[in-house]
Tab-separated table of C-alpha atoms and ligand atoms in Angstrom:
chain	number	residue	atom	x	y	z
A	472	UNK	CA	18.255	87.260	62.103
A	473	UNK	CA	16.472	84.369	61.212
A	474	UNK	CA	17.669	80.720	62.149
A	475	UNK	CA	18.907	78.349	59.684
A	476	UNK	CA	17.620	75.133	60.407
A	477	UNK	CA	20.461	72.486	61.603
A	478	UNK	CA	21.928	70.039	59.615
A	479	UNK	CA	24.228	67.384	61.319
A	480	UNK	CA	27.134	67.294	59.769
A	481	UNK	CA	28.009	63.534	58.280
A	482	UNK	CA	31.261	62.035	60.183
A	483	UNK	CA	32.219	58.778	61.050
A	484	UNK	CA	30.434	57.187	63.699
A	485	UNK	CA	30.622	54.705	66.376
A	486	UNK	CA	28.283	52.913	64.543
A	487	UNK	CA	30.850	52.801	61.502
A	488	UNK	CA	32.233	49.841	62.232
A	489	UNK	CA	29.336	47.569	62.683
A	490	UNK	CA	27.068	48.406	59.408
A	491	UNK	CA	27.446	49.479	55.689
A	492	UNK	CA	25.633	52.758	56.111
A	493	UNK	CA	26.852	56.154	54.397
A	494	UNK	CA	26.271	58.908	56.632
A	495	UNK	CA	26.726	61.473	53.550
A	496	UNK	CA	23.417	60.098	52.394
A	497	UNK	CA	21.901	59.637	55.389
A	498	UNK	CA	18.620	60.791	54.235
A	499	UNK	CA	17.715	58.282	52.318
A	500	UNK	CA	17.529	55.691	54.379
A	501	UNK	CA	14.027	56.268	55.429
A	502	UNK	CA	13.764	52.245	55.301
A	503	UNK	CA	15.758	52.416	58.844
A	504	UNK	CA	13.718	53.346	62.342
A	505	UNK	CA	15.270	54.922	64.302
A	506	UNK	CA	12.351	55.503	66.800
A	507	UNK	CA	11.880	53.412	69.881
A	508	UNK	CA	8.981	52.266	69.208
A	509	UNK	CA	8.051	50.280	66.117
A	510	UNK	CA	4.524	50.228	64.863
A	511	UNK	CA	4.579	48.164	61.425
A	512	UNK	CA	1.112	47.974	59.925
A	513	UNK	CA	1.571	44.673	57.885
A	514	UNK	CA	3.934	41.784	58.192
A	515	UNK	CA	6.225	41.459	55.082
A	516	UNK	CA	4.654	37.905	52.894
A	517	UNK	CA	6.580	38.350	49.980
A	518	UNK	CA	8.980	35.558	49.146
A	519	UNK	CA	9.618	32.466	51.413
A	520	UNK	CA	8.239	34.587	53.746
A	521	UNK	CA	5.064	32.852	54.124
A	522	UNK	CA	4.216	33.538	57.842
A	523	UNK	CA	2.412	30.284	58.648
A	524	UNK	CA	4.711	29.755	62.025
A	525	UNK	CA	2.605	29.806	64.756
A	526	UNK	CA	5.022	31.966	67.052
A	527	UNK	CA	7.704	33.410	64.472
A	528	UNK	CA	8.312	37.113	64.244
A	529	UNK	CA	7.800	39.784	61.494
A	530	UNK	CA	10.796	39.904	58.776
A	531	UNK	CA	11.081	43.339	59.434
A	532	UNK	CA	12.235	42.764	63.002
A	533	UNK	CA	15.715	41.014	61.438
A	534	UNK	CA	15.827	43.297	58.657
A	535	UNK	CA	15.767	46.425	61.067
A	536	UNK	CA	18.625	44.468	63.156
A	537	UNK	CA	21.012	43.967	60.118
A	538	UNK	CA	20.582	46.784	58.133
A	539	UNK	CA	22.006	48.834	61.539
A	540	UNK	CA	24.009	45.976	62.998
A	541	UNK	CA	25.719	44.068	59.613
A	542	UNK	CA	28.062	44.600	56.754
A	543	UNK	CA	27.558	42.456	54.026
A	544	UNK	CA	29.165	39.466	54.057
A	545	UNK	CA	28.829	39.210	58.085
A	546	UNK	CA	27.293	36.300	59.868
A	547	UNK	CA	24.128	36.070	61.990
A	548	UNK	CA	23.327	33.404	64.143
A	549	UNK	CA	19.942	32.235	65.352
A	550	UNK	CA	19.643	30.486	68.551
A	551	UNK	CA	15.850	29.732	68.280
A	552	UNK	CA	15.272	29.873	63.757
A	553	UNK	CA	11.742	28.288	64.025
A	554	UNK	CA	10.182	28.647	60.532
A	555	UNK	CA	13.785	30.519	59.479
A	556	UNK	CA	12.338	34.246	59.187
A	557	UNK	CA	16.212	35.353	59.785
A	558	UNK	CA	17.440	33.639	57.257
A	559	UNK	CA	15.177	34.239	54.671
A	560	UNK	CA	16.273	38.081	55.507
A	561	UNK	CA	20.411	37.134	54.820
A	562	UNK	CA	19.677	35.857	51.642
A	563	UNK	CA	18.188	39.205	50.977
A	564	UNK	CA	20.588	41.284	52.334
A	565	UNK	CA	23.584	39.694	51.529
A	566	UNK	CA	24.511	38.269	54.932
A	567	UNK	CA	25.673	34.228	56.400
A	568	UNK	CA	23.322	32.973	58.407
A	569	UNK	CA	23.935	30.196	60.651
A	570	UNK	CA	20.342	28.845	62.364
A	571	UNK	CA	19.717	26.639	65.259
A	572	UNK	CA	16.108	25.057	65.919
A	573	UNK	CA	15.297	21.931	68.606
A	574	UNK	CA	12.582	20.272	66.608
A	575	UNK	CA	14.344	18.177	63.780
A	576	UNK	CA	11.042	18.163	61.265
A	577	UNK	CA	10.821	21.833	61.597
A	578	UNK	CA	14.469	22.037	60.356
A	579	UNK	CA	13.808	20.049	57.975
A	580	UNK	CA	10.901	21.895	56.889
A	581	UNK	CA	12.799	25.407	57.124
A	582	UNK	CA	15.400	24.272	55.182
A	583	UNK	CA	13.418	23.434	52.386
A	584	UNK	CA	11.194	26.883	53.122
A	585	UNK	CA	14.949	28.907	52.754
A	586	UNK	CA	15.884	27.084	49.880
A	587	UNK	CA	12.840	28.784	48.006
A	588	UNK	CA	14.321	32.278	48.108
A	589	UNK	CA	16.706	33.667	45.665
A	590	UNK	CA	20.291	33.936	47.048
A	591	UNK	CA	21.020	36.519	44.759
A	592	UNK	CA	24.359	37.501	46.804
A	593	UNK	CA	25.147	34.023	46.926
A	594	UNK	CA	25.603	33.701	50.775
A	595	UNK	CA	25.515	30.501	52.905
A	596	UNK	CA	22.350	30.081	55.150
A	597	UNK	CA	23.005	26.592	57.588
A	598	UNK	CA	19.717	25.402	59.648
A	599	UNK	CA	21.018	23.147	62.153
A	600	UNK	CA	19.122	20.599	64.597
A	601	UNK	CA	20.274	21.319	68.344
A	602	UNK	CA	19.169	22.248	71.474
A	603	UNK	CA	20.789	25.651	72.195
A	604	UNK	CA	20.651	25.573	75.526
A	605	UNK	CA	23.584	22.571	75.866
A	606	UNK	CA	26.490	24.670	75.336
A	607	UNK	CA	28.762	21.210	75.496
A	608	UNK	CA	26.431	19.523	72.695
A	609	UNK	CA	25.745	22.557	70.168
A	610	UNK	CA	28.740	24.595	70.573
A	611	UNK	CA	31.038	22.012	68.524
A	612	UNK	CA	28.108	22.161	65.588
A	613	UNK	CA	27.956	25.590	65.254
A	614	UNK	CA	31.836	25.723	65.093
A	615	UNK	CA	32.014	22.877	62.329
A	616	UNK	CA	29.352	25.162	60.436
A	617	UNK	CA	31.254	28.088	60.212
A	618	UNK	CA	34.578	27.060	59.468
A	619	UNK	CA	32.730	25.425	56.563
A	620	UNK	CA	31.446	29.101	55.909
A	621	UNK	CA	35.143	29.882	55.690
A	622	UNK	CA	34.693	31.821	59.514
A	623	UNK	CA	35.303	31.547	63.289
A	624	UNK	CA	32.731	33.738	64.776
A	625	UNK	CA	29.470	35.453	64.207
A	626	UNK	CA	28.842	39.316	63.917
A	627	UNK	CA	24.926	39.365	65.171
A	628	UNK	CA	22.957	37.259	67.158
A	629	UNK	CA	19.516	37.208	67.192
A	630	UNK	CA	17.635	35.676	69.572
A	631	UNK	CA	13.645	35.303	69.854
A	632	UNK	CA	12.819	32.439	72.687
A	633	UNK	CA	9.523	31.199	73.218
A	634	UNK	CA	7.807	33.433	75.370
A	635	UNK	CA	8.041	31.065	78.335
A	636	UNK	CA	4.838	29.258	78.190
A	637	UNK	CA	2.342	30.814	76.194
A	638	UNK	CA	2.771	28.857	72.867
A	639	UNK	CA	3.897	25.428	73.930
A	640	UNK	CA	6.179	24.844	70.456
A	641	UNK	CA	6.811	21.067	71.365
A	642	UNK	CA	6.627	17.988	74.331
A	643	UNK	CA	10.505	17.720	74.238
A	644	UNK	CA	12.054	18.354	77.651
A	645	UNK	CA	14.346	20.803	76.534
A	646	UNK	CA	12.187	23.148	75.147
A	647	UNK	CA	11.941	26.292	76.610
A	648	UNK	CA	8.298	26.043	76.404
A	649	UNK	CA	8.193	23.490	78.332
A	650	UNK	CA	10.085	25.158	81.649
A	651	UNK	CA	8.263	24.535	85.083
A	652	UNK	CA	9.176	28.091	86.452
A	653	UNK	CA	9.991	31.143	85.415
A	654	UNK	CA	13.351	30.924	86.816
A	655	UNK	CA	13.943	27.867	85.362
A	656	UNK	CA	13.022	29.399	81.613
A	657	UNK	CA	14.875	32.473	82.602
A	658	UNK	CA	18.546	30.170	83.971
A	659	UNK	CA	18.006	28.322	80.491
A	660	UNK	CA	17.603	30.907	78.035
A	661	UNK	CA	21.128	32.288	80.307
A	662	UNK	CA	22.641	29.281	78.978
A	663	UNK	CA	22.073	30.056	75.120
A	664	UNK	CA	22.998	33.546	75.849
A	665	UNK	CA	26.309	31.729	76.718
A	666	UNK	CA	26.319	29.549	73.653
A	667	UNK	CA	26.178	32.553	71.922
A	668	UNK	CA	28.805	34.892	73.622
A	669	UNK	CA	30.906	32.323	72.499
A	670	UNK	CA	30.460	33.246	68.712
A	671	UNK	CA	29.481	36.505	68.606
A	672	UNK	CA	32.763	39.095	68.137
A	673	UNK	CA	33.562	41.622	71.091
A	674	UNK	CA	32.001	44.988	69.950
A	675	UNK	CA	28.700	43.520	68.086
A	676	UNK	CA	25.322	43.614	68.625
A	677	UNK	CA	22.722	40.765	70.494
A	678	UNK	CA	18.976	41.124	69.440
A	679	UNK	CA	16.537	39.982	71.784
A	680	UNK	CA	13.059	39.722	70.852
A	681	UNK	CA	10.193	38.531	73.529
A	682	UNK	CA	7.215	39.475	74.922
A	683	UNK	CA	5.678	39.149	78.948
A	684	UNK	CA	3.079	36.459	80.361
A	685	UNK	CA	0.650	36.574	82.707
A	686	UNK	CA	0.305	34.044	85.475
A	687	UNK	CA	-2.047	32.979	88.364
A	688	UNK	CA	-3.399	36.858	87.840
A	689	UNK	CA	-0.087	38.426	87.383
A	690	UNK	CA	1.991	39.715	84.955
A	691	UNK	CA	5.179	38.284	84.524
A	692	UNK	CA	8.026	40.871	83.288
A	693	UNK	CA	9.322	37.822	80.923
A	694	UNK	CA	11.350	40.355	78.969
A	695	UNK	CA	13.206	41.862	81.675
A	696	UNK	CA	14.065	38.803	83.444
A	697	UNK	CA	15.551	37.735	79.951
A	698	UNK	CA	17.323	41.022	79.940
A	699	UNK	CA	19.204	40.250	83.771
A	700	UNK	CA	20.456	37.581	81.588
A	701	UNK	CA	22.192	39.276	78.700
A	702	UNK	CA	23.400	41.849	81.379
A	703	UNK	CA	24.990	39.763	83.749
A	704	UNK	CA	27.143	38.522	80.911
A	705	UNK	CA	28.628	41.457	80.694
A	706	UNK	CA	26.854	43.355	77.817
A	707	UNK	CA	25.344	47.077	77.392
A	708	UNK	CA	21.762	47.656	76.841
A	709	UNK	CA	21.837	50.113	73.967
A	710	UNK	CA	18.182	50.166	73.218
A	711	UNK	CA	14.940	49.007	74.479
A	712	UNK	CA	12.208	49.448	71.639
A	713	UNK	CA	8.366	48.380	72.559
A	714	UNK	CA	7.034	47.059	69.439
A	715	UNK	CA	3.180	46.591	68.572
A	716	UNK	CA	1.251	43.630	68.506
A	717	UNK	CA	-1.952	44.324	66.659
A	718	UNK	CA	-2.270	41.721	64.358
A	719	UNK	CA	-1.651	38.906	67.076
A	720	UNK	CA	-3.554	35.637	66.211
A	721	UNK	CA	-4.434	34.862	69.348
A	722	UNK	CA	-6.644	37.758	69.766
A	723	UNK	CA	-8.106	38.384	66.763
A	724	UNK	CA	-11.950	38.631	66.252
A	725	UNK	CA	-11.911	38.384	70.153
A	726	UNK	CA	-11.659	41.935	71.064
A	727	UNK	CA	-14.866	42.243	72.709
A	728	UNK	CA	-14.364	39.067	75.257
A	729	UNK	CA	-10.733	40.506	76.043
A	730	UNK	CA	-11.438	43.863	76.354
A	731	UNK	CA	-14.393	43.172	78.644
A	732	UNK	CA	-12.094	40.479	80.780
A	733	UNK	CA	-9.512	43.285	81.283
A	734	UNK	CA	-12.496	45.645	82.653
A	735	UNK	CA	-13.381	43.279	84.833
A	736	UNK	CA	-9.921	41.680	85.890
A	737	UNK	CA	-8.138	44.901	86.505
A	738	UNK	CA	-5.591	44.065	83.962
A	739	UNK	CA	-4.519	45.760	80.465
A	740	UNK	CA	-4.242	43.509	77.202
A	741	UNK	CA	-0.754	43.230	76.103
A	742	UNK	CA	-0.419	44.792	72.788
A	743	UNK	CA	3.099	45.218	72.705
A	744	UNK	CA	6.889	43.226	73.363
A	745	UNK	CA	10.502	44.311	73.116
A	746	UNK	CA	13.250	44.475	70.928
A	747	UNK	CA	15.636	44.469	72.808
A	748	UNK	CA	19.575	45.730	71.514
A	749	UNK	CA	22.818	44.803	73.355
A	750	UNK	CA	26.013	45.674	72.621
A	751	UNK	CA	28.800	42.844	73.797
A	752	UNK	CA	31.685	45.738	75.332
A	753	UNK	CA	34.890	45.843	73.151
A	754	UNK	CA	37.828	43.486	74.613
A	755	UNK	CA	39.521	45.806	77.006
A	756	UNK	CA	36.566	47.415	77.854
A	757	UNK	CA	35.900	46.707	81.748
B	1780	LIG	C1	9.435	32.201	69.153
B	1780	LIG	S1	9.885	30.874	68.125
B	1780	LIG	C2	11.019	31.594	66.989
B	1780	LIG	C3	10.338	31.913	65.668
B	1780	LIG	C4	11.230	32.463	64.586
B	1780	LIG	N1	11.780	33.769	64.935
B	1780	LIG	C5	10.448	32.567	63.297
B	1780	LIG	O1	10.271	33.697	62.775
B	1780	LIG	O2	9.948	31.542	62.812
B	1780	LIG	C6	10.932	29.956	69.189
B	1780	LIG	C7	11.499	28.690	68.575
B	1780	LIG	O3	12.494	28.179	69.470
B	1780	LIG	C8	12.461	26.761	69.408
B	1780	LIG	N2	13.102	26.257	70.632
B	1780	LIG	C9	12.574	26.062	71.865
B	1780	LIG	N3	13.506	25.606	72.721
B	1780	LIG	C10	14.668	25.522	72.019
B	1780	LIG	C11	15.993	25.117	72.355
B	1780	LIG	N4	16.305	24.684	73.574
B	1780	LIG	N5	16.942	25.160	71.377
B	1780	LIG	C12	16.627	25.584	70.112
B	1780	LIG	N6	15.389	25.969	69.744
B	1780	LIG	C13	14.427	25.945	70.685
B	1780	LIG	C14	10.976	26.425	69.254
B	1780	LIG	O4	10.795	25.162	68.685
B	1780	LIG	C15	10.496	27.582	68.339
B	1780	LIG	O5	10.519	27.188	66.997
């Protein structure tokens, strides 16, 4: 006899609790990868999303993260906003968003940047001025900010770091641009994990988004010593996806030079970094 082809049958998930998805329709959400790794051909420019921010990320990376990791109505917080990409995504998708960025004229700036995209679900998005790796300093802000929201803690945290050295974002000592070692950048980007674990309810999701370096002829496996980080706090690594990196800046028009370096240095071009998805473990949960 021939085989009928399998269809899952829809049923609650684990997953239930953490997102607004309906797994009776689960075919339509063809808008949702599910696939470890992410190739997206063009960066989303519609909107506020004007992607002038030396260093900020695709929209589609937060959009991916809240669409599986949010209900409406939840809140996301942003350790490291930059030009607000995040935020610009709650608005859309009905979400709080709660944004922290060290240099005060760039939160100024994304502010104003936010403030030009509809808020059609009417949602609160709050870019605050901070260094988020000072638990003692930034902690009490980010507190004040959500009970103003109406809320105590946060439901997804997303956090994209500079990539150690490789755009320096400022000259201010406590940017993590700025770090003199690896292990320095690495211990300091532990501490805004901690800010964060703080906020962030037991059971929901931490994004991490970063790429690797080289250095002095070696690369540097930024992204995993940022991942000891979120692990030693006590969190579950539910997904490692390698994204692409085609249209970096840096590179373009340049292929030629790099491509010939890399033949000649014995090293391969990075055109890829992680997306990284941890779960904080349910209280109770050892
Ligand atoms: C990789 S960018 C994030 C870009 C952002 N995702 C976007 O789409 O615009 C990292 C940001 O972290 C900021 N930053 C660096 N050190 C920080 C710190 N200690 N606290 C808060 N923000 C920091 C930098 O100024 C920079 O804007």
């Amino acid at each position: 006899m021939p085989k009928r082809p399998v269809t899952p049958k829809p049923k609650r998930t684990k997953t239930a609790d953490v997102n607004d998805l309906d797994l009776t329709c689960w075919r339509e959400y063809d808008d949702i990868i599910t696939d470890s790794l992410w190739q997206i051909p063009e960066r989303d420019r519609s909107g506020a999303h004007a992607g002038d921010y030396h260093g900020n990320f695709v929209p589609q990376i937060p959009y991916q993260a809240m669409r599986r990791y949010t209900k409406q109505g939840d809140v996301v917080l942003d350790t490291f906003l930059g030009s607000g990409t995040s935020l610009i995504e709650c608005r859309r998708l009905g979400r709080h968003g709660l944004g922290v960025e060290l240099k005060r004229e760039l939160a100024k700036q994304t502010r104003q940047r936010i403030e030009q995209e509809a808020n059609p679900h009417d949602v609160t998005t709050t870019v605050l001025q901070g260094d988020s790796a000072n638990v003692e300093t930034t902690a009490p802000h980010i507190a004040e900010a959500l009970r103003a929201m109406g809320k105590s803690s946060v439901q997804l945290a997303l956090l994209h770091p500079p990539y150690h050295s490789i755009i320096k974002f400022s000259d201010g000592k406590h940017d993590l641009s700025n770090c003199d070692t690896v292990e320095d950048f690495a211990e300091r980007f532990g501490q805004v994990v901690a800010l964060t674990d703080r906020f962030l309810d037991a059971g929901r999701f931490l994004v991490l988004v970063i790429g690797d370096m080289y250095e002095a002829g070696e690369w540097i496996p930024l992204g995993f010593h940022c991942m000891q980080q979120v692990l030693q706090r006590g969190y579950t690594l539910k997904s490692l996806v390698v994204k692409d990196m085609q249209g970096n800046r840096a590179k373009r028009n340049l292929e030629n030079i790099w491509r010939y370096r890399a033949l000649a240095g014995g090293f391969y071009i990075f055109k890829h970094e992680y997306v990284m998805f941890f779960q904080k473990k349910s209280r109770g949960k050892s």
